[in-house]
Short mmCIF file of C-alpha atoms in Angstrom, two decimals:
data_model
loop_
_atom_site.label_atom_id
_atom_site.label_comp_id
_atom_site.label_asym_id
_atom_site.label_seq_id
_atom_site.Cartn_x
_atom_site.Cartn_y
_atom_site.Cartn_z
CA ASP S 56 23.49 -17.51 -22.57
CA THR S 57 23.31 -19.27 -25.04
CA GLY S 58 21.81 -22.78 -23.42
CA VAL S 59 24.28 -26.03 -24.29
CA SER S 60 25.60 -26.62 -27.61
CA GLN S 61 26.36 -29.76 -29.58
CA ASP S 62 28.67 -30.18 -32.18
CA PRO S 63 28.48 -31.82 -35.15
CA ARG S 64 25.17 -31.97 -35.50
CA HIS S 65 24.94 -34.86 -37.45
CA LYS S 66 27.27 -37.23 -38.40
CA ILE S 67 27.65 -39.64 -40.88
CA THR S 68 29.93 -42.75 -40.38
CA LYS S 69 31.64 -45.15 -41.68
CA ARG S 70 31.06 -49.20 -39.33
CA GLY S 71 34.71 -49.17 -38.37
CA GLN S 72 35.36 -45.47 -37.70
CA ASN S 73 35.51 -43.00 -34.56
CA VAL S 74 33.71 -40.23 -33.63
CA THR S 75 33.85 -37.89 -31.55
CA PHE S 76 30.97 -35.01 -30.27
CA ARG S 77 31.19 -32.39 -27.93
CA CYS S 78 28.73 -30.78 -25.34
CA ASP S 79 29.06 -27.00 -24.36
CA PRO S 80 27.52 -26.70 -21.42
CA ILE S 81 25.76 -23.35 -19.91
CA SER S 82 29.23 -22.03 -18.14
CA GLU S 83 27.87 -21.53 -14.19
CA HIS S 84 26.46 -25.36 -14.49
CA ASN S 85 28.76 -28.05 -12.73
CA ARG S 86 27.36 -30.98 -13.24
CA LEU S 87 26.91 -32.38 -17.17
CA TYR S 88 25.04 -35.80 -18.65
CA TRP S 89 25.16 -38.03 -21.76
CA TYR S 90 21.98 -39.35 -22.69
CA ARG S 91 21.38 -41.95 -26.07
CA GLN S 92 18.61 -41.43 -27.82
CA THR S 93 16.72 -43.86 -30.33
CA LEU S 94 13.66 -43.41 -32.59
CA GLY S 95 10.37 -43.40 -30.28
CA GLN S 96 12.60 -44.24 -26.48
CA GLY S 97 12.90 -41.98 -23.99
CA PRO S 98 17.57 -40.87 -23.37
CA GLU S 99 19.23 -42.91 -21.88
CA PHE S 100 21.64 -42.72 -18.89
CA LEU S 101 25.42 -43.16 -20.55
CA THR S 102 27.18 -41.08 -17.77
CA TYR S 103 27.21 -37.93 -15.38
CA PHE S 104 29.95 -35.66 -15.02
CA GLN S 105 30.66 -33.64 -11.03
CA ASN S 106 32.80 -30.60 -13.17
CA GLU S 107 35.75 -32.99 -14.49
CA ALA S 108 35.29 -35.84 -12.11
CA GLN S 109 33.44 -38.14 -14.24
CA LEU S 110 31.49 -39.74 -11.18
CA GLU S 111 29.08 -42.94 -12.49
CA LYS S 112 29.19 -44.43 -16.29
CA SER S 113 25.97 -46.62 -17.89
CA ARG S 114 26.82 -50.71 -18.19
CA LEU S 115 26.19 -49.41 -21.37
CA LEU S 116 28.57 -47.33 -22.23
CA SER S 117 30.97 -50.36 -23.61
CA ASP S 118 34.91 -49.76 -23.76
CA ARG S 119 34.37 -48.27 -26.85
CA PHE S 120 32.93 -45.38 -25.66
CA SER S 121 34.38 -42.65 -22.94
CA ALA S 122 33.52 -39.13 -22.28
CA GLU S 123 35.35 -36.80 -20.53
CA ARG S 124 35.39 -33.05 -19.25
CA PRO S 125 38.46 -32.09 -18.73
CA LYS S 126 38.93 -28.81 -16.73
CA GLY S 127 34.83 -29.11 -16.17
CA SER S 128 33.99 -26.93 -19.37
CA PHE S 129 33.18 -28.63 -21.93
CA SER S 130 32.74 -32.75 -22.24
CA THR S 131 33.68 -35.19 -25.53
CA LEU S 132 32.85 -38.18 -25.79
CA GLU S 133 33.77 -40.64 -27.97
CA ILE S 134 33.15 -43.85 -29.93
CA GLN S 135 35.77 -46.06 -30.83
CA ARG S 136 35.20 -48.97 -33.92
CA THR S 137 31.31 -47.37 -33.74
CA GLU S 138 28.85 -50.52 -34.98
CA GLN S 139 25.41 -50.21 -36.21
CA GLY S 140 24.01 -50.49 -32.96
CA ASP S 141 25.56 -47.30 -32.25
CA SER S 142 23.16 -44.95 -34.44
CA ALA S 143 21.18 -42.72 -32.66
CA MET S 144 20.70 -39.56 -31.15
CA TYR S 145 22.99 -38.59 -28.55
CA LEU S 146 22.34 -35.75 -25.89
CA CYS S 147 24.28 -33.35 -24.26
CA ALA S 148 22.57 -32.00 -20.90
CA SER S 149 23.59 -29.68 -17.72
CA ARG S 150 22.18 -28.79 -14.63
CA GLN S 151 22.85 -26.63 -11.62
CA GLU S 152 24.36 -27.76 -7.82
CA GLY S 153 21.13 -29.22 -6.66
CA ALA S 154 17.94 -30.70 -7.94
CA GLY S 155 17.06 -28.53 -10.84
CA GLU S 156 15.92 -28.36 -14.51
CA LEU S 157 18.22 -30.71 -16.60
CA PHE S 158 19.17 -28.13 -19.29
CA PHE S 159 19.83 -30.38 -22.79
CA GLY S 160 21.29 -29.90 -26.10
CA GLU S 161 19.32 -29.78 -29.17
CA GLY S 162 21.58 -33.21 -29.56
CA SER S 163 24.11 -34.59 -32.36
CA ARG S 164 22.88 -37.66 -34.22
CA LEU S 165 25.40 -40.67 -35.20
CA THR S 166 24.30 -42.75 -38.31
CA VAL S 167 26.51 -45.97 -38.97
CA LEU S 168 26.26 -47.16 -42.59
CA ALA X 140 15.23 -50.59 -9.67
CA GLN X 141 13.79 -47.40 -10.43
CA THR X 142 12.05 -47.60 -13.31
CA VAL X 143 9.62 -45.05 -15.20
CA THR X 144 6.49 -46.09 -17.40
CA GLN X 145 4.40 -44.17 -19.41
CA SER X 146 2.04 -46.14 -20.81
CA GLN X 147 0.69 -44.40 -23.34
CA PRO X 148 2.72 -44.14 -27.04
CA GLU X 149 0.59 -41.99 -28.67
CA MET X 150 -2.46 -39.30 -27.56
CA SER X 151 -4.49 -37.00 -29.95
CA VAL X 152 -6.84 -33.85 -28.37
CA GLN X 153 -8.26 -31.29 -30.62
CA GLU X 154 -7.42 -28.14 -30.23
CA ALA X 155 -8.47 -26.01 -27.18
CA GLU X 156 -9.57 -29.30 -25.86
CA THR X 157 -7.67 -30.78 -22.44
CA VAL X 158 -5.50 -34.42 -22.52
CA THR X 159 -4.21 -35.28 -19.68
CA LEU X 160 -1.11 -38.12 -20.35
CA SER X 161 0.02 -40.65 -17.51
CA CYS X 162 2.97 -41.03 -15.58
CA THR X 163 3.17 -44.68 -12.62
CA TYR X 164 7.02 -44.91 -11.51
CA ASP X 165 8.70 -47.57 -9.21
CA THR X 166 11.06 -46.32 -5.99
CA SER X 167 11.43 -46.70 -2.81
CA GLU X 168 13.12 -43.85 -2.20
CA SER X 169 10.93 -40.40 -0.38
CA ASP X 170 12.68 -37.21 -1.48
CA TYR X 171 12.61 -37.44 -5.10
CA TYR X 172 11.96 -34.96 -7.79
CA LEU X 173 9.52 -35.68 -10.82
CA PHE X 174 9.38 -34.26 -14.00
CA TRP X 175 7.55 -33.40 -17.50
CA TYR X 176 9.63 -32.91 -20.78
CA LYS X 177 8.72 -32.08 -23.67
CA GLN X 178 10.35 -31.98 -26.88
CA PRO X 179 9.49 -31.03 -30.18
CA PRO X 180 9.96 -32.88 -33.52
CA SER X 181 13.83 -31.57 -34.45
CA ARG X 182 14.09 -29.94 -31.23
CA GLN X 183 15.67 -29.99 -28.23
CA MET X 184 14.30 -30.89 -25.15
CA ILE X 185 13.19 -28.79 -22.44
CA LEU X 186 10.79 -28.79 -19.27
CA VAL X 187 6.91 -28.58 -18.19
CA ILE X 188 6.84 -28.62 -14.95
CA ARG X 189 8.45 -29.87 -11.57
CA GLN X 190 7.00 -31.71 -8.61
CA GLU X 191 9.12 -32.52 -5.46
CA ALA X 192 7.52 -35.00 -3.09
CA TYR X 193 7.51 -33.82 0.00
CA LYS X 194 4.83 -31.84 -0.99
CA GLN X 195 1.74 -32.16 -1.53
CA GLN X 196 0.73 -29.67 -3.12
CA ASN X 197 -0.28 -29.89 -6.87
CA ALA X 198 2.06 -28.31 -9.41
CA THR X 199 1.01 -25.87 -12.49
CA GLU X 200 2.25 -23.76 -14.67
CA ASN X 201 -0.57 -22.27 -16.62
CA ARG X 202 -1.83 -24.65 -19.04
CA PHE X 203 -0.27 -27.68 -17.73
CA SER X 204 -0.51 -29.21 -14.15
CA VAL X 205 0.04 -32.77 -12.65
CA ASN X 206 -2.48 -35.07 -10.53
CA PHE X 207 1.51 -35.98 -7.92
CA GLN X 208 -0.65 -39.12 -6.19
CA LYS X 209 3.43 -40.22 -4.29
CA ALA X 210 0.89 -43.12 -2.66
CA ALA X 211 0.36 -44.21 -5.62
CA LYS X 212 3.70 -43.37 -7.06
CA SER X 213 1.84 -41.61 -9.92
CA PHE X 214 2.83 -38.47 -12.20
CA SER X 215 -0.51 -37.06 -14.79
CA LEU X 216 -0.05 -33.86 -16.29
CA LYS X 217 -3.33 -31.85 -17.95
CA ILE X 218 -2.39 -30.33 -20.48
CA SER X 219 -5.74 -27.18 -21.00
CA ASP X 220 -6.67 -25.73 -23.76
CA SER X 221 -3.88 -27.03 -26.00
CA GLN X 222 -2.27 -25.70 -29.07
CA LEU X 223 -0.78 -26.62 -31.83
CA GLY X 224 2.56 -25.87 -30.92
CA ASP X 225 2.54 -28.66 -27.71
CA ALA X 226 2.58 -31.28 -30.38
CA ALA X 227 5.63 -33.06 -29.61
CA MET X 228 6.52 -36.35 -26.96
CA TYR X 229 6.70 -35.74 -23.81
CA PHE X 230 8.17 -37.48 -21.17
CA CYS X 231 7.88 -37.64 -17.79
CA ALA X 232 11.31 -38.00 -15.66
CA TYR X 233 12.53 -39.02 -11.79
CA PHE X 234 15.55 -37.29 -10.95
CA PHE X 235 16.92 -38.86 -7.19
CA GLY X 236 20.05 -39.71 -5.37
CA THR X 237 21.91 -42.41 -5.18
CA THR X 238 23.40 -44.35 -2.00
CA SER X 239 27.26 -43.36 -3.70
CA GLY X 240 25.76 -39.47 -3.81
CA THR X 241 25.42 -39.27 -7.16
CA TYR X 242 22.49 -38.28 -8.45
CA LYS X 243 20.47 -39.03 -11.34
CA TYR X 244 17.18 -39.25 -13.90
CA ILE X 245 15.42 -42.31 -15.27
CA PHE X 246 12.84 -41.55 -18.11
CA GLY X 247 10.18 -42.39 -19.19
CA THR X 248 9.90 -44.14 -23.16
CA GLY X 249 7.12 -41.34 -24.20
CA THR X 250 3.95 -40.15 -25.60
CA ARG X 251 3.74 -38.62 -28.58
CA LEU X 252 0.61 -35.54 -28.34
CA LYS X 253 -0.85 -34.75 -31.84
CA VAL X 254 -3.14 -31.97 -31.95
CA LEU X 255 -6.06 -31.84 -33.89
CA ALA X 256 -6.50 -28.36 -35.67
#
């Protein structure tokens, strides 16, 4: 078990470009979460998957953001037409069914110039 | 709405000493979980300790223990015999099930712990 992995670890892009982040959760975990974290703040919930179904999206997630989890395995988070305010660390986490520990990836840091 | 408040943006502790990090939360639920997570610099967040709301006994994990006061909605973390490796951001988190059947975590803003040699 290699834990939750995220790719890329760091992305620098120009305003207006599209970016996509990938998360590979722990294989037996059917719950997957995306969070956004800015400097000095705690993680803010973006969206949640149970298997391949996206069950909840935060109001923070504008129309420019889309997330998928095809086949209930890896997940992608795409940001279209990036803005400077999108600069943040994007964290992926997964857990098993039942109330339990969230396992986090190391995050994907986005810098929008 | 559920909220989690960490009122100490930063704390310092001398190596080998004890420090307590504070967390309060607001909820109308009776069944939930509380967690403390540690985020070392440039590293992933890891679980430190968890507490089930239905358990009266405070959780303990080696040098880490909590003081869970359900009526006061308080959940503090005590770190005993502090070590240099304890230096990190610490986040308090509240986990609950929603009426729509999903499960959510709400995180506090964090407390940065510095350990002085």
